PDB file of C-alpha atoms in Angstrom:
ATOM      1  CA  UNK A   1     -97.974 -15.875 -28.701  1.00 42.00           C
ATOM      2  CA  UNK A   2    -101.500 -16.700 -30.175  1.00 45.00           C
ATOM      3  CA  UNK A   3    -101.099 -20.074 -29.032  1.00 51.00           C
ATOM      4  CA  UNK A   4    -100.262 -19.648 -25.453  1.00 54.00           C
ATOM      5  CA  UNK A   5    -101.983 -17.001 -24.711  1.00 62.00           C
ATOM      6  CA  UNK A   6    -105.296 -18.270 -26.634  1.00 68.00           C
ATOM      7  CA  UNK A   7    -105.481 -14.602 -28.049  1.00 71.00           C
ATOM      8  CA  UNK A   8    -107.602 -13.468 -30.908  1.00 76.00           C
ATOM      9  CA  UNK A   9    -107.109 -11.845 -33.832  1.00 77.00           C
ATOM     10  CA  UNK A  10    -109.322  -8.675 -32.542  1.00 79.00           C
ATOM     11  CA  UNK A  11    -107.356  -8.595 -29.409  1.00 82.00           C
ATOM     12  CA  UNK A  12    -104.045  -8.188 -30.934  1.00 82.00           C
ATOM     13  CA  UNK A  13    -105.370  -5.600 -33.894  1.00 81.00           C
ATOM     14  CA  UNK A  14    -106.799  -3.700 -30.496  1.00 80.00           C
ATOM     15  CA  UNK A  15    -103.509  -4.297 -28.815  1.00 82.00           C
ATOM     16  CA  UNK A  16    -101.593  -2.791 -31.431  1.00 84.00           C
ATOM     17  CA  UNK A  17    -103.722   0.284 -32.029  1.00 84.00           C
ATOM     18  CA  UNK A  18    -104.637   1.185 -28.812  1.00 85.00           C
ATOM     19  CA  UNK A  19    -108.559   0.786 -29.079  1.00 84.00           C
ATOM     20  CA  UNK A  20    -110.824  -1.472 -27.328  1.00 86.00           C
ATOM     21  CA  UNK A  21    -111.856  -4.798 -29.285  1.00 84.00           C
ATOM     22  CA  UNK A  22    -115.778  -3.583 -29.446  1.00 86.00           C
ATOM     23  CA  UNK A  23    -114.094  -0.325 -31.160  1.00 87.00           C
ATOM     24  CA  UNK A  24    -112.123  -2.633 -33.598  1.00 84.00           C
ATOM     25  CA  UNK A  25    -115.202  -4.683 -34.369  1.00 84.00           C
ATOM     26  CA  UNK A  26    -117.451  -2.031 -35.073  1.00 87.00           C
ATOM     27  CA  UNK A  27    -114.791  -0.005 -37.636  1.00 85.00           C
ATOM     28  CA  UNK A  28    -113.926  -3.754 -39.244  1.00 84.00           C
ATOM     29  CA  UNK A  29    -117.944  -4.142 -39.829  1.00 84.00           C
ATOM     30  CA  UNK A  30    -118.067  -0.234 -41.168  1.00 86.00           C
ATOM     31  CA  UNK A  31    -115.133  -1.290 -43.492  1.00 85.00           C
ATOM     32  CA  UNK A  32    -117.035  -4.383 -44.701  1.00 83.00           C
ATOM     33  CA  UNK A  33    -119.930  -2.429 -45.434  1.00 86.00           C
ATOM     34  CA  UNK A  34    -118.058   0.529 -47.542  1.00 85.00           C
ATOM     35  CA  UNK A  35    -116.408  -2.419 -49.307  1.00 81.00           C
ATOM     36  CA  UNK A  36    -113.158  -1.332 -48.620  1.00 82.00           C
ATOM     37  CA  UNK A  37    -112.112  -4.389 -46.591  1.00 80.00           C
ATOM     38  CA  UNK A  38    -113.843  -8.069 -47.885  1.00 82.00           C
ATOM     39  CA  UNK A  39    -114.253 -10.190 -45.409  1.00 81.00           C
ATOM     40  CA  UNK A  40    -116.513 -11.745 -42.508  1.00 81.00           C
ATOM     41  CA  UNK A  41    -116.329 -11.325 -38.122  1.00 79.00           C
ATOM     42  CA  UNK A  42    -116.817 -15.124 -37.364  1.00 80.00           C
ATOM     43  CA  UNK A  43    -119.879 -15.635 -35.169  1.00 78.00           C
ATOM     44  CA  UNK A  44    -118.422 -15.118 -31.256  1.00 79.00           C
ATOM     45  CA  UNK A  45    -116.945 -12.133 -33.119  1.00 75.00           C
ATOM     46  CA  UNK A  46    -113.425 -13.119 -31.939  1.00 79.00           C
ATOM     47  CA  UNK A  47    -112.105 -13.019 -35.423  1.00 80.00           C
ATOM     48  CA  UNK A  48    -112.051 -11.336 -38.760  1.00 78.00           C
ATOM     49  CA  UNK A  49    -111.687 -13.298 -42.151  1.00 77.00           C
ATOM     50  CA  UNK A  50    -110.532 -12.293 -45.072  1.00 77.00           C
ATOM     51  CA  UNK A  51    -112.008 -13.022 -48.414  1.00 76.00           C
ATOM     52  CA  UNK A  52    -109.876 -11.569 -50.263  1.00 69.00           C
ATOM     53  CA  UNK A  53    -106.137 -12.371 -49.772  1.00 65.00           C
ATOM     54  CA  UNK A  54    -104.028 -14.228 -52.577  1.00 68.00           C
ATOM     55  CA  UNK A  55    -101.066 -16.252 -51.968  1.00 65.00           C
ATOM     56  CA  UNK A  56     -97.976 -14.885 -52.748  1.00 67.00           C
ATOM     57  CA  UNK A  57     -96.543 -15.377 -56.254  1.00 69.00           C
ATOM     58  CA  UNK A  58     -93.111 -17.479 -56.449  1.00 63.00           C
ATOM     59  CA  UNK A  59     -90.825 -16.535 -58.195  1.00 61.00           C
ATOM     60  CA  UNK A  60     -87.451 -17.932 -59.010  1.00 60.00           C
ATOM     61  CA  UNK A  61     -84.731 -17.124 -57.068  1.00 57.00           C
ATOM     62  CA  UNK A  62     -82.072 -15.709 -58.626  1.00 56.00           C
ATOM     63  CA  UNK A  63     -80.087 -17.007 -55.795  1.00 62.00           C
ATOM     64  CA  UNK A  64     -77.330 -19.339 -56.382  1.00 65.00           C
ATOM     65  CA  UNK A  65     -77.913 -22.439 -55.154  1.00 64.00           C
ATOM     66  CA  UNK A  66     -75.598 -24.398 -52.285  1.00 64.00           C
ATOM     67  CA  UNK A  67     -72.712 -26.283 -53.759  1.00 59.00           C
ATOM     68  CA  UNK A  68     -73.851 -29.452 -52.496  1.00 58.00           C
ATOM     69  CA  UNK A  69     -76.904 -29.295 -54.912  1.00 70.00           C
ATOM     70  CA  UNK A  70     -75.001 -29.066 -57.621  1.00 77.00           C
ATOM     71  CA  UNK A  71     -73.343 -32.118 -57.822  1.00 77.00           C
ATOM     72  CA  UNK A  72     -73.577 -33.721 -61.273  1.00 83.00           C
ATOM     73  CA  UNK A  73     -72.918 -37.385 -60.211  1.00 84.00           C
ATOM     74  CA  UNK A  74     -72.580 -39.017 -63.795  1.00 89.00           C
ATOM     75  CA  UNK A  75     -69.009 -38.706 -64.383  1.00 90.00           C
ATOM     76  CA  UNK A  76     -68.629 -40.421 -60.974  1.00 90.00           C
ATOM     77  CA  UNK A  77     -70.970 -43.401 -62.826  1.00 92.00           C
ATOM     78  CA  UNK A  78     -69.681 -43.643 -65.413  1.00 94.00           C
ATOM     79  CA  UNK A  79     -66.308 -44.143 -64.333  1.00 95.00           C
ATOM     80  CA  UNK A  80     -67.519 -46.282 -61.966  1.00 94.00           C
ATOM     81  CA  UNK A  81     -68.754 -48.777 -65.075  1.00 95.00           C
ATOM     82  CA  UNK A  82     -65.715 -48.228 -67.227  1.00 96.00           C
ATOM     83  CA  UNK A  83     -63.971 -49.624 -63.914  1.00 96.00           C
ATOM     84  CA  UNK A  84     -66.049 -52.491 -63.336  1.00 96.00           C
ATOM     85  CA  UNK A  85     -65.909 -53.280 -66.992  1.00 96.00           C
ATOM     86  CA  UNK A  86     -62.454 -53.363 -66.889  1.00 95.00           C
ATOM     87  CA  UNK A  87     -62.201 -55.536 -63.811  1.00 95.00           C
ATOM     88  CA  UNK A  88     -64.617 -58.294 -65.094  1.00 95.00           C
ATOM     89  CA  UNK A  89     -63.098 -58.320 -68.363  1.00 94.00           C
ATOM     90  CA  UNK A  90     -59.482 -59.036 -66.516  1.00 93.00           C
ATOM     91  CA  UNK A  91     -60.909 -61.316 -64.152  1.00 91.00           C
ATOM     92  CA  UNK A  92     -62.838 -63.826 -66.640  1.00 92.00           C
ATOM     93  CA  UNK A  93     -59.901 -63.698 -69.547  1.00 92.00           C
ATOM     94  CA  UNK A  94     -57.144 -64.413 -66.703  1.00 90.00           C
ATOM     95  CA  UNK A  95     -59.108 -67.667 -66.270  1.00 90.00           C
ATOM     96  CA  UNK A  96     -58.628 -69.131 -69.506  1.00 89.00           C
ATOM     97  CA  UNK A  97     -55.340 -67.783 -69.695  1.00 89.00           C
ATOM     98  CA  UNK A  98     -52.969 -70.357 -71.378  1.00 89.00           C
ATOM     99  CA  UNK A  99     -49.944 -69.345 -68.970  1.00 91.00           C
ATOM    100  CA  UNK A 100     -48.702 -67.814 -66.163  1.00 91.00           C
ATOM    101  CA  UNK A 101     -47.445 -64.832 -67.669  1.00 92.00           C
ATOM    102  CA  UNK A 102     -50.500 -64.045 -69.628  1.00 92.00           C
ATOM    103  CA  UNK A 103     -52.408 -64.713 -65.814  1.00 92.00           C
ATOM    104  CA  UNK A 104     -50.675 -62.493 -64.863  1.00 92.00           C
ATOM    105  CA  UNK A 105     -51.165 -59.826 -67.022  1.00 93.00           C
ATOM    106  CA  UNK A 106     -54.659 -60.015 -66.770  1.00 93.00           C
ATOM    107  CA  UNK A 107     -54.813 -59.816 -63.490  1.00 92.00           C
ATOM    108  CA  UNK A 108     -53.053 -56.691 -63.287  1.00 95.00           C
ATOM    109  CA  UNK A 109     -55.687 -55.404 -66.189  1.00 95.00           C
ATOM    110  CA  UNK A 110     -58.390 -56.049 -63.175  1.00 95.00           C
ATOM    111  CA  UNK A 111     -56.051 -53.807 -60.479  1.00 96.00           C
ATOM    112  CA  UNK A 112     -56.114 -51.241 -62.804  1.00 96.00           C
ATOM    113  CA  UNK A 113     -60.176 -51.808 -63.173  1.00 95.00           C
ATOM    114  CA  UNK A 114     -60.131 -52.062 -59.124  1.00 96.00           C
ATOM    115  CA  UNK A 115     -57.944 -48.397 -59.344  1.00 96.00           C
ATOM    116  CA  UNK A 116     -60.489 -47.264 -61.613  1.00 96.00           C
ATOM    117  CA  UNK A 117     -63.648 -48.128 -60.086  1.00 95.00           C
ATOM    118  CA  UNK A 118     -62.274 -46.948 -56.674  1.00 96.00           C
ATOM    119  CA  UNK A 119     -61.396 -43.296 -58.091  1.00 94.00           C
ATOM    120  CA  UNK A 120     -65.592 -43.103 -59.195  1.00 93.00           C
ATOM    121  CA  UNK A 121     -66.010 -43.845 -55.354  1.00 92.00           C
ATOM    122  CA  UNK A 122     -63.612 -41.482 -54.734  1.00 93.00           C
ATOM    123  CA  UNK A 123     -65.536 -38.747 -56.516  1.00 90.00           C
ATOM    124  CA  UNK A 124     -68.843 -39.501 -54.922  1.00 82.00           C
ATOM    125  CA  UNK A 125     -67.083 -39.073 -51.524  1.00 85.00           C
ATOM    126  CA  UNK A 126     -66.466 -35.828 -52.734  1.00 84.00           C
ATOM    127  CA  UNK A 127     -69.871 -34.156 -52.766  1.00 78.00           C
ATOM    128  CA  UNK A 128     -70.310 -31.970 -49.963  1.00 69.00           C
ATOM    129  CA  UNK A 129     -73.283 -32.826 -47.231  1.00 68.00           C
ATOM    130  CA  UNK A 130     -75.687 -30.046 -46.011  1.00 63.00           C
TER     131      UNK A 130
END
């Protein structure tokens, strides 16, 4: 509404009370003087500035947090490297396998690894989005 309507700070306080703007300025410069209100009317005496206002403290919320920010994504690692360990360790000993058998064996250690690593990408799929 300030925006648009290029209104002033002393035009909405005299809005809102019901008193002209030369009113408001005049009990705003009576308030500065009695030192009951610090601040300063800028120079075209459009606004009023206060000295002393303090930003608000923060505090911590004691409100719970959404779900999706509490994803813990290191189980979802971890498996993730206990599957691709698995998988490489298949892969390179079913290439100096001495048979067919034992080939094959090792290859079906690296499914597993594949099964593995694909259930840690399962579980980050599994996180919620905002």
């Amino acid at each position: 509404m300030v925006e648009e309507e290029k209104m002033s700070s002393i035009q909405l306080m005299s809005g809102r009370v019901g008193v002209s703007a030369d009113k408001i300025r005049v009990i705003l410069n009576q308030l500065v003087e009695e030192g009951r209100l610090n601040g300063t009317l800028s120079e075209d005496g459009e606004r009023f500035f206060r000295r002393d206002l303090e930003a608000p403290e923060t505090t911590e919320s004691t409100e719970m947090n959404a779900d999706f920010l509490e994803f813990d994504p290191r189980p979802g690692k971890i498996v993730i490297a206990i599957g691709f360990i698995i998988l490489v360790i298949g892969a390179f000993a079913s290439l100096f396998a001495e048979n067919y058998n034992q080939q094959d064996q090792f290859l079906a250690v690296s499914f597993i690894g594949v099964l593995i690593f694909l259930g840690g990408c399962y579980y980050f799929g599994t996180r919620r989005t905002p």
